[in-house]
Amino acid sequence: MSTFSNEIRLETLKMLKTRGFGHLGGSMSIVDTLAVLYRDIMKIDPSNPSWSERDYLVLSKGHAGPALYATLALKGYFDLSLLQTLNNNGTSLPSHCDRLLTPGIDMTTGSLGQGISSAVGIAKALKIENKPNRVFTIIGDGELDEGQCYEALMFSYHHKLDNLIVFVDENKLQLDGYTVDILDQKNITEKIASFGFHTVKVDGHNEEKIKEAIINAMNTKHVPSCIVLDTVKAKGVKAFEGDIGNHHIRFSKQQEIIIDEVIKQLEEALK
Amino acid sequence: MSVHILDTAIQSSQELRSTYAETLGELIAENKKIVALEADLMGAIKTKSVQDAYPNNFVNCGIMEANMVGVASGLSVRGFTPFMHTFGPFATRRCFDQLFLSIGYSKLTLKVIGSDAGVSAAHNGGTHMPFEDLGLARLIPNSTVLEMSDHIMFKDILKQVSSLPGLHYIRMVRKAMDQLYREDSTFEIGKGIVLRDGSDCTIIATGIMLIEAIKARELLASEGISAAVIDMFTIKPIDQKLLIEYAKKTKLLVTAENHNIIGGLGSSVLEALALEQVRVARVGVLDRFGQVGTQDFLQEEYNLTALDIVKAVKENL
């Protein structure tokens, strides 16, 4: 775990703890990818979120907003104190991402399957404009139940959107249980590769591997890329990792104690 | 805005799909930020000429309406103005959540052209016959919902919306319609047009029902009943001022629409007049699904003829 990913995890947990509930599992599983993207890869200007030369991130699994909000705040898009307003009445940080409310959020998402299409549209627009900006999108493995994802994949291949990188957060869980039990996706990596994508699977908690995969994907011409992230849902909170109830948690007193303990550990590690 | 109403409607041979292709080509020639999207119905709407002339501004997505709306949202994020065409049912109910969230809720721009309005779907039948598209489009906050009256209006409206932000749903008949307006007419979105004036009752109509309304007016005149005819081509936002004016001026309002009477023009008029002392009768599809047939047969089957309007007036006046 890097300093940045520890910071993102810390801020994510603090904001969820303050609110008392939230999408902990799917937020924590993408932290390491967000750390790599926002620290090492993406061309961004936090002081100018609508900069037209920027790279885009569409968090198609919009319920993981808290992890992205923490990342954006740490990058300086807005003040860290705003994180404590998550899901408050009238907040600019809603449970699912909203492009109109939060600086740095490139697309409104939440209805699963739609974000990937929007990302594909941005990538197509950049091709029409002949611009070098890149588009990253993160979808969930459960989200792949939505047929629209496959429409978007086919479209991306046909239009040779090599400015697009699709991440699949394969944390193996969806709201009602294990993805393999709800709707068996078989081999996601092979399946997406069969759509013509440059596809690799990496340890989604190994920043070096993620970074290497992204750089390789960026150097792959004429076809879009997909990086399947082998992740653990709720990664970083041992007690919740792999627990089928971790998609959205309303914290009990016992669970608050667990989170406080992890917060303390992260603060120690960051000292 | 200057609308020039023809005293007598002309039987035009100009198909609205040709108007779409021609106008789209003209708009793209002037503005390279316009992109036309199709979902494998380019042949039905005759836009191949646009694709050939402007391949960079034309995307035939394949048969994927949901993704087409998503792609449109991404284009809009980058400042493009996407136009998207498919048959009305596929342009609305097939991709409603995408229109609602990826465009409407996200405050992005998309011009949706829904073709084969109601019974004009004819031999494509019930699966392709939208009696609900206006209702659906109306339910998206801040949407603008229009039904085209003739090719003159269609051309002008296409030009207008190409420089307007937001979601516009434009319902159209693909083939030729009777021409109601002079070529140099321009229209104001949100303003109804008094096509013919009258003093006893008012027929408020859209699309193919306008010509039926004009015929009904003539039939009623022969029986000594004076009917006004209003072209309410903007279903949302509806021209409440004009409705109230005619609710006061005449004794009965009759809406006439090639759509379910639930959700479309009739509903919009009733909503706009909810606080007025007024009687409103609705002519339209009575909560039914579509079916195959010639347009003439279907208009009779679904009570969408001049005689149905006359009957509604006489029963309620």
XYZ file of C-alpha atoms in Angstrom:
588
model
C 0.000 0.000 0.000
C 1.367 3.389 -0.992
C 1.030 6.579 0.976
C -1.556 7.867 -1.479
C -3.708 4.744 -1.377
C -3.529 4.747 2.420
C -4.662 8.367 2.402
C -7.571 7.569 0.069
C -8.616 4.633 2.256
C -8.367 6.761 5.376
C -10.474 9.590 3.972
C -13.009 7.148 2.520
C -13.471 5.411 5.836
C -13.658 8.683 7.757
C -16.422 10.013 5.521
C -18.419 6.777 5.612
C -18.010 6.602 9.380
C -19.263 10.196 9.748
C -22.332 9.427 7.621
C -22.926 6.136 9.383
C -23.561 4.133 6.232
C -22.447 3.770 2.658
C -20.991 1.738 -0.172
C -17.862 0.639 1.617
C -17.018 -2.569 -0.253
C -16.920 -1.329 -3.838
C -15.241 1.925 -2.815
C -12.357 0.192 -1.094
C -11.730 -2.282 -3.919
C -10.846 0.432 -6.473
C -8.642 2.607 -4.243
C -5.313 1.337 -5.566
C -6.341 1.923 -9.183
C -7.527 5.444 -8.363
C -4.206 6.100 -6.617
C -2.209 5.063 -9.691
C -4.448 6.942 -12.134
C -4.543 10.245 -10.275
C -0.925 10.178 -9.057
C 0.954 8.727 -12.013
C -1.141 8.627 -15.153
C -3.894 11.139 -15.710
C -3.326 14.539 -17.265
C -5.397 16.743 -14.976
C -5.476 20.205 -13.459
C -7.346 20.150 -10.144
C -7.552 23.953 -10.206
C -9.370 23.731 -13.545
C -11.642 20.668 -13.479
C -13.199 21.468 -16.864
C -9.826 21.872 -18.625
C -10.499 20.665 -22.146
C -7.057 19.027 -22.480
C -7.601 16.789 -19.457
C -7.941 13.043 -19.328
C -11.370 11.791 -18.268
C -12.415 9.296 -15.664
C -15.947 7.947 -15.755
C -16.714 5.932 -12.656
C -19.386 3.771 -14.212
C -19.849 1.925 -10.934
C -21.060 5.236 -9.549
C -21.782 3.868 -6.096
C -18.026 3.849 -5.442
C -18.184 7.650 -5.417
C -16.770 7.972 -1.874
C -13.375 6.573 -2.938
C -13.265 8.952 -5.894
C -14.340 11.917 -3.754
C -11.508 11.148 -1.331
C -9.068 10.960 -4.255
C -10.274 14.243 -5.751
C -10.093 16.037 -2.419
C -6.566 14.757 -1.801
C -5.584 15.990 -5.270
C -6.914 19.437 -4.389
C -10.133 19.601 -6.441
C -11.926 20.710 -3.274
C -11.313 20.984 0.439
C -10.933 17.791 2.443
C -13.480 19.044 4.937
C -16.174 18.749 2.254
C -15.822 14.964 2.486
C -17.644 15.069 5.785
C -20.787 16.247 3.969
C -21.216 12.964 2.051
C -24.933 12.336 1.546
C -25.963 15.229 3.769
C -29.102 17.045 2.721
C -28.123 19.425 -0.058
C -24.594 18.019 -0.350
C -22.311 18.274 -3.362
C -21.138 14.714 -2.640
C -24.058 12.377 -3.323
C -23.830 8.606 -2.941
C -23.566 8.240 -6.737
C -21.371 10.494 -8.882
C -22.911 13.676 -10.303
C -21.054 15.786 -12.862
C -23.100 18.853 -11.957
C -22.359 18.768 -8.241
C -18.754 17.731 -7.675
C -15.608 19.338 -9.140
C -13.611 16.655 -10.950
C -16.530 14.307 -11.604
C -16.570 13.914 -15.379
C -19.881 12.089 -15.741
C -23.029 11.376 -13.793
C -23.328 7.677 -13.061
C -25.270 5.338 -10.852
C -27.603 3.465 -13.161
C -25.249 0.611 -13.959
C -24.083 0.096 -17.522
C -24.558 3.705 -18.537
C -21.205 5.155 -17.525
C -19.221 2.940 -19.864
C -21.318 4.162 -22.806
C -20.730 7.768 -21.823
C -17.001 7.072 -21.558
C -17.077 5.504 -24.997
C -18.880 8.591 -26.311
C -16.220 10.886 -24.854
C -13.518 8.717 -26.431
C -15.323 8.833 -29.786
C -15.677 12.615 -29.497
C -11.930 12.949 -28.873
C -11.245 10.838 -31.958
C -13.500 13.088 -34.036
C -11.648 16.095 -32.633
C -8.300 14.391 -33.213
C -7.296 15.111 -29.616
C -4.795 13.117 -27.536
C -6.779 13.104 -24.247
C -7.474 9.694 -22.765
C -10.603 8.248 -21.224
C -10.599 5.831 -18.318
C -13.685 4.116 -17.031
C -14.199 1.740 -14.136
C -17.013 -0.782 -14.226
C -17.883 -3.452 -11.704
C -17.990 -7.180 -12.336
C -21.603 -7.183 -11.152
C -22.243 -4.260 -13.494
C -21.315 -6.557 -16.375
C -24.734 -8.178 -15.858
C -26.084 -5.122 -17.712
C -26.258 -5.778 -21.454
C -25.449 -2.161 -22.243
C -21.841 -2.862 -21.212
C -21.494 -5.255 -24.123
C -22.994 -2.762 -26.552
C -20.356 -0.301 -25.397
C -17.560 -2.858 -25.734
C -18.585 -3.742 -29.298
C -18.817 -0.069 -30.222
C -15.363 0.670 -28.763
C -13.733 -2.095 -30.761
C -15.448 -1.173 -34.005
C -14.443 2.466 -33.639
C -10.841 1.567 -32.696
C -10.988 3.630 -29.514
C -7.384 3.128 -28.418
C -7.763 6.256 -26.268
C -10.068 4.275 -23.976
C -9.090 2.032 -21.081
C -11.842 0.073 -19.371
C -11.144 -1.259 -15.886
C -13.263 -4.084 -14.559
C -13.218 -4.190 -10.779
C -13.524 -7.926 -10.368
C -14.197 -8.038 -6.648
C -16.395 -11.112 -7.100
C -19.309 -9.752 -5.110
C -22.463 -7.875 -5.965
C -25.239 -6.622 -3.738
C -26.991 -9.942 -3.257
C -23.950 -12.175 -3.013
C -21.131 -13.718 -5.013
C -21.285 -12.866 -8.719
C -20.667 -16.510 -9.504
C -23.882 -17.395 -7.653
C -26.050 -14.515 -8.910
C -24.991 -14.617 -12.552
C -21.883 -16.544 -13.483
C -19.764 -14.312 -15.717
C -17.335 -17.139 -16.526
C -13.923 -15.759 -17.450
C -14.299 -11.979 -17.744
C -10.793 -11.491 -19.110
C -11.266 -14.016 -21.904
C -14.718 -12.725 -22.660
C -13.642 -9.108 -23.084
C -10.555 -10.173 -25.038
C -12.944 -11.965 -27.403
C -14.530 -8.580 -28.167
C -11.197 -7.541 -29.676
C -9.840 -5.645 -26.677
C -6.233 -5.695 -25.563
C -7.052 -7.317 -22.228
C -4.951 -8.177 -19.186
C -5.740 -9.250 -15.666
C -3.714 -7.851 -12.793
C -3.680 -7.855 -9.025
C -5.918 -4.864 -8.400
C -4.125 -4.070 -5.157
C -0.606 -4.041 -6.588
C 0.072 -0.495 -7.742
C 3.210 -1.389 -9.662
C 1.339 -4.027 -11.664
C -1.613 -1.721 -12.269
C 0.680 1.031 -13.485
C 2.556 -1.315 -15.785
C -0.728 -2.588 -17.229
C -1.960 0.953 -17.846
C 1.250 1.995 -19.588
C 1.127 -1.095 -21.784
C -2.507 -0.347 -22.582
C -1.683 3.258 -23.452
C 0.973 2.001 -25.853
C -1.464 -0.368 -27.556
C -2.654 1.156 -30.819
C -5.824 0.663 -32.867
C -7.783 -1.315 -30.261
C -9.285 -0.310 -26.923
C -7.851 -1.829 -23.767
C -9.343 -3.516 -20.768
C -7.619 -4.123 -17.463
C -9.380 -6.644 -15.280
C -8.559 -5.874 -11.665
C -8.442 -8.906 -9.412
C -9.640 -7.248 -6.227
C -11.056 -7.876 -2.788
C -14.269 -6.075 -1.987
C -13.774 -3.864 1.113
C -9.998 -4.223 0.751
C -8.250 -2.688 3.747
C -10.907 -3.462 6.353
C -10.021 -7.044 7.200
C -13.227 -7.726 9.102
C -15.367 -6.821 6.073
C -13.179 -8.249 3.301
C -15.019 -10.855 1.285
C -18.111 -10.525 3.487
C -21.173 -10.809 1.273
C -22.910 -8.015 3.175
C -20.231 -5.403 2.488
C -21.766 -3.723 -0.582
C -23.636 -1.151 1.478
C -23.235 -1.149 5.223
C -25.173 0.704 7.891
C -22.631 0.536 10.699
C -23.486 -1.095 13.994
C -21.701 0.014 17.149
C -19.458 -3.024 16.772
C -18.638 -2.128 13.177
C -17.909 1.468 14.133
C -15.290 0.185 16.545
C -13.770 -1.906 13.746
C -13.616 1.111 11.433
C -12.152 3.333 14.144
C -9.424 0.751 14.610
C -8.587 0.724 10.879
C -8.639 4.527 10.817
C -6.167 4.541 13.703
C -3.904 2.057 11.913
C -3.956 4.096 8.710
C -3.196 7.296 10.601
C -0.261 5.543 12.291
C 1.024 4.272 8.953
C 0.830 7.764 7.481
C 2.717 9.432 10.323
C -40.894 34.210 -35.552
C -43.173 34.679 -38.495
C -45.610 31.929 -39.320
C -47.357 32.153 -42.663
C -50.381 29.881 -42.720
C -51.550 28.588 -46.076
C -55.263 29.252 -46.622
C -55.582 25.784 -48.082
C -53.301 22.908 -47.153
C -51.226 21.588 -50.056
C -50.768 17.892 -50.730
C -46.979 17.863 -50.681
C -44.740 15.135 -52.059
C -41.816 16.216 -49.883
C -41.064 13.416 -47.448
C -40.014 14.536 -43.985
C -37.157 12.033 -44.031
C -35.708 13.833 -47.035
C -36.095 17.086 -45.147
C -34.164 15.518 -42.263
C -31.293 14.363 -44.449
C -31.079 17.636 -46.379
C -31.247 19.831 -43.298
C -28.832 17.706 -41.309
C -26.332 17.947 -44.160
C -26.718 21.727 -44.258
C -26.304 22.014 -40.500
C -23.174 19.860 -40.418
C -21.708 21.802 -43.337
C -21.929 24.913 -41.188
C -21.170 23.387 -37.814
C -18.735 20.515 -37.385
C -19.783 20.119 -33.753
C -22.963 18.399 -34.886
C -22.869 14.607 -34.997
C -25.704 12.461 -36.342
C -26.307 9.084 -34.740
C -28.247 6.172 -36.164
C -29.004 2.676 -34.898
C -29.174 0.834 -38.219
C -32.136 2.785 -39.571
C -30.154 4.984 -41.907
C -31.982 3.365 -44.809
C -35.387 4.154 -43.323
C -34.601 7.839 -42.781
C -32.467 8.292 -45.900
C -29.411 9.717 -44.174
C -26.803 7.788 -46.167
C -26.080 10.929 -48.164
C -25.119 12.670 -44.905
C -22.855 9.796 -43.910
C -21.192 9.870 -47.327
C -20.668 13.621 -47.232
C -19.629 13.907 -43.588
C -18.284 10.541 -42.361
C -16.560 12.211 -39.432
C -19.851 13.648 -38.178
C -21.974 10.580 -38.643
C -22.017 7.439 -36.523
C -24.148 4.439 -37.365
C -23.949 2.722 -33.986
C -25.513 -0.560 -34.949
C -28.662 -1.829 -33.291
C -27.993 -0.507 -29.795
C -30.232 2.342 -28.704
C -29.087 2.330 -25.072
C -25.440 2.658 -26.020
C -26.320 5.191 -28.715
C -27.770 7.502 -26.055
C -24.698 6.920 -23.903
C -22.383 7.734 -26.801
C -24.452 10.870 -27.379
C -23.958 11.851 -23.741
C -20.199 11.500 -24.133
C -20.243 13.571 -27.313
C -22.198 16.223 -25.449
C -19.662 16.188 -22.597
C -17.106 17.258 -25.224
C -19.342 20.038 -26.499
C -20.864 18.314 -29.512
C -24.552 18.580 -30.371
C -25.699 15.043 -31.148
C -28.792 14.317 -33.217
C -30.092 10.795 -32.863
C -32.731 9.111 -34.968
C -34.609 5.881 -34.618
C -38.259 4.815 -34.638
C -40.235 6.529 -31.860
C -40.657 3.503 -29.587
C -36.957 2.693 -29.727
C -36.029 6.358 -29.295
C -37.970 6.573 -26.028
C -39.168 3.459 -24.229
C -36.249 1.288 -25.375
C -33.704 3.689 -23.867
C -35.757 5.670 -21.378
C -33.401 5.350 -18.410
C -30.478 6.372 -20.615
C -32.341 9.458 -21.838
C -33.484 10.230 -18.326
C -30.132 9.917 -16.561
C -27.285 10.107 -19.067
C -28.881 13.088 -20.837
C -31.637 14.720 -18.773
C -30.347 14.337 -15.230
C -26.790 15.001 -16.431
C -27.972 18.235 -18.073
C -26.459 17.280 -21.423
C -27.610 17.926 -24.948
C -29.334 15.554 -27.355
C -31.808 16.034 -30.173
C -33.901 12.896 -30.511
C -35.779 12.367 -33.736
C -38.501 9.749 -33.194
C -39.926 8.668 -36.518
C -43.104 6.917 -37.530
C -45.412 8.848 -35.238
C -48.288 6.636 -34.024
C -50.310 5.006 -36.796
C -47.894 6.243 -39.458
C -45.838 3.156 -38.509
C -48.537 1.358 -40.540
C -47.264 -2.055 -41.657
C -44.488 -2.189 -39.092
C -47.307 -2.795 -36.650
C -47.767 -2.772 -32.898
C -44.129 -3.365 -31.986
C -43.065 -0.259 -33.906
C -46.096 1.981 -33.339
C -45.512 4.587 -30.647
C -48.607 5.742 -28.784
C -46.551 6.506 -25.671
C -43.391 8.303 -26.810
C -44.621 11.823 -26.107
C -45.733 10.824 -22.634
C -42.370 9.291 -21.852
C -40.395 12.213 -23.246
C -42.573 14.639 -21.306
C -41.686 12.934 -18.012
C -38.026 13.868 -18.260
C -37.561 17.135 -16.347
C -36.647 20.119 -18.554
C -37.213 18.179 -21.760
C -38.779 19.912 -24.742
C -41.295 17.782 -26.623
C -42.391 18.566 -30.152
C -44.482 16.961 -32.883
C -43.935 18.113 -36.431
C -46.886 19.437 -38.448
C -45.273 19.520 -41.894
C -41.864 19.568 -43.594
C -41.627 23.363 -43.460
C -41.866 23.328 -39.700
C -39.512 20.350 -39.430
C -36.738 22.117 -41.314
C -37.033 25.257 -39.222
C -37.194 23.368 -35.932
C -34.138 21.265 -36.832
C -32.198 24.455 -37.460
C -33.385 26.004 -34.220
C -32.616 23.059 -31.948
C -29.144 22.661 -33.437
C -28.055 25.664 -31.420
C -30.096 25.002 -28.288
C -28.828 23.093 -25.241
C -30.736 20.282 -23.578
C -32.946 17.391 -24.573
C -35.414 17.861 -27.416
C -37.705 15.065 -28.512
C -38.988 15.644 -32.026
C -41.734 13.315 -33.191
C -42.212 13.033 -36.925
C -43.856 11.169 -39.751
C -41.205 9.845 -42.144
C -43.229 10.246 -45.300
C -45.002 13.225 -46.861
C -47.502 15.296 -44.885
C -49.936 17.933 -46.059
C -48.163 21.279 -46.144
C -49.794 23.790 -43.795
C -47.222 26.579 -43.817
C -45.522 28.743 -46.412
C -41.855 28.009 -47.107
C -40.539 31.131 -45.369
C -42.288 30.401 -42.067
C -40.366 30.316 -38.827
C -41.791 28.946 -35.620
C -41.507 29.692 -31.934
C -41.046 26.670 -29.704
C -43.602 26.831 -26.912
C -46.120 28.899 -28.860
C -49.218 27.308 -30.329
C -50.483 28.510 -33.681
C -54.084 29.414 -34.442
C -54.356 27.699 -37.812
C -58.007 28.597 -38.301
C -60.105 30.767 -36.034
C -63.564 29.988 -34.712
C -65.975 30.936 -31.954
C -67.929 27.884 -30.732
C -65.263 25.297 -30.027
C -61.522 24.814 -30.391
C -59.783 21.768 -31.801
C -56.232 21.462 -30.490
C -54.260 19.066 -32.602
C -50.785 17.838 -33.509
C -49.152 16.008 -36.407
C -51.420 14.091 -38.762
C -54.461 15.117 -36.723
C -54.122 18.720 -37.900
C -55.443 17.950 -41.357
C -58.242 15.914 -39.760
C -59.029 18.906 -37.555
C -59.219 21.184 -40.593
C -61.558 18.728 -42.326
C -63.656 18.464 -39.155
C -63.867 22.241 -39.012
C -65.335 22.279 -42.520
C -67.853 19.572 -41.654
C -68.845 21.437 -38.503
C -69.192 24.711 -40.422
C -71.711 23.051 -42.729
C -73.761 22.375 -39.614
C -73.397 25.916 -38.362
C -70.702 25.229 -35.762
C -67.674 27.506 -35.798
C -64.484 25.713 -34.761
C -61.013 27.112 -34.240
C -58.031 24.865 -34.965
C -54.818 25.255 -32.993
C -51.546 23.614 -33.960
C -50.022 22.745 -30.594
C -46.747 21.427 -32.017
C -44.949 22.051 -28.720
C -46.441 19.576 -26.301
C -43.973 20.609 -23.610
C -43.754 23.352 -22.531
C -47.346 23.760 -23.620
C -48.739 27.177 -24.540
C -50.941 27.634 -21.487
C -51.693 31.267 -22.320
C -53.205 30.391 -25.678
C -55.154 27.501 -24.156
C -56.672 29.756 -21.503
C -57.509 32.341 -24.153
C -59.448 29.773 -26.199
C -60.942 28.174 -23.086
C -62.505 31.568 -22.421
C -63.318 32.396 -26.008
C -65.001 29.096 -26.978
C -67.295 26.724 -25.105
C -65.450 23.460 -25.667
C -61.908 22.318 -26.313
C -61.250 19.072 -28.162
C -57.752 17.648 -28.327
C -56.831 15.410 -31.243
C -53.692 13.318 -31.167
C -52.156 10.299 -32.867
C -51.078 8.999 -29.432
C -52.575 7.472 -26.331
C -54.906 10.038 -24.733
C -52.949 9.263 -21.561
C -49.672 11.128 -21.377
C -49.629 13.135 -24.579
C -51.345 16.249 -25.899
C -54.704 15.598 -24.223
C -53.092 15.118 -20.843
C -50.910 18.193 -21.289
C -53.902 20.346 -22.152
C -55.879 19.050 -19.162
C -52.949 19.724 -16.852
C -52.524 23.232 -18.185
C -56.223 23.980 -17.689
C -56.731 22.197 -14.377
C -57.701 25.401 -12.598
C -59.888 26.789 -15.404
C -63.634 26.520 -15.838
C -63.505 24.654 -19.123
C -64.714 21.491 -20.811
C -62.153 19.362 -22.630
C -62.855 16.276 -24.726
C -60.013 14.105 -25.983
C -59.765 12.341 -29.314
C -56.891 9.892 -29.559
C -55.877 6.303 -28.966
C -57.937 4.928 -26.097
C -55.244 3.125 -24.101
C -54.540 0.501 -26.720
C -51.540 -1.089 -28.416
C -50.847 -0.699 -32.110
C -51.313 -3.198 -34.923
C -50.476 -3.590 -38.619
C -52.516 -1.948 -41.327
C -52.662 0.896 -43.781
C -52.667 4.318 -42.196
C -56.247 4.930 -43.366
C -57.421 1.694 -41.784
C -55.559 2.452 -38.563
C -56.929 5.981 -38.330
C -60.430 4.541 -38.496
C -59.591 1.694 -36.128
C -58.196 4.056 -33.483
C -60.784 6.825 -33.973
C -58.307 9.279 -35.454
C -60.412 10.778 -38.240
C -62.159 14.053 -38.904
C -65.456 12.299 -38.185
C -64.246 11.288 -34.745
C -63.410 14.907 -34.011
C -66.828 16.039 -35.298
C -68.483 13.454 -33.086
C -66.535 14.599 -30.032
C -67.538 18.194 -30.692
C -71.209 17.449 -31.255
C -71.511 15.170 -28.256
C -69.948 17.680 -25.917
C -70.783 21.136 -27.210
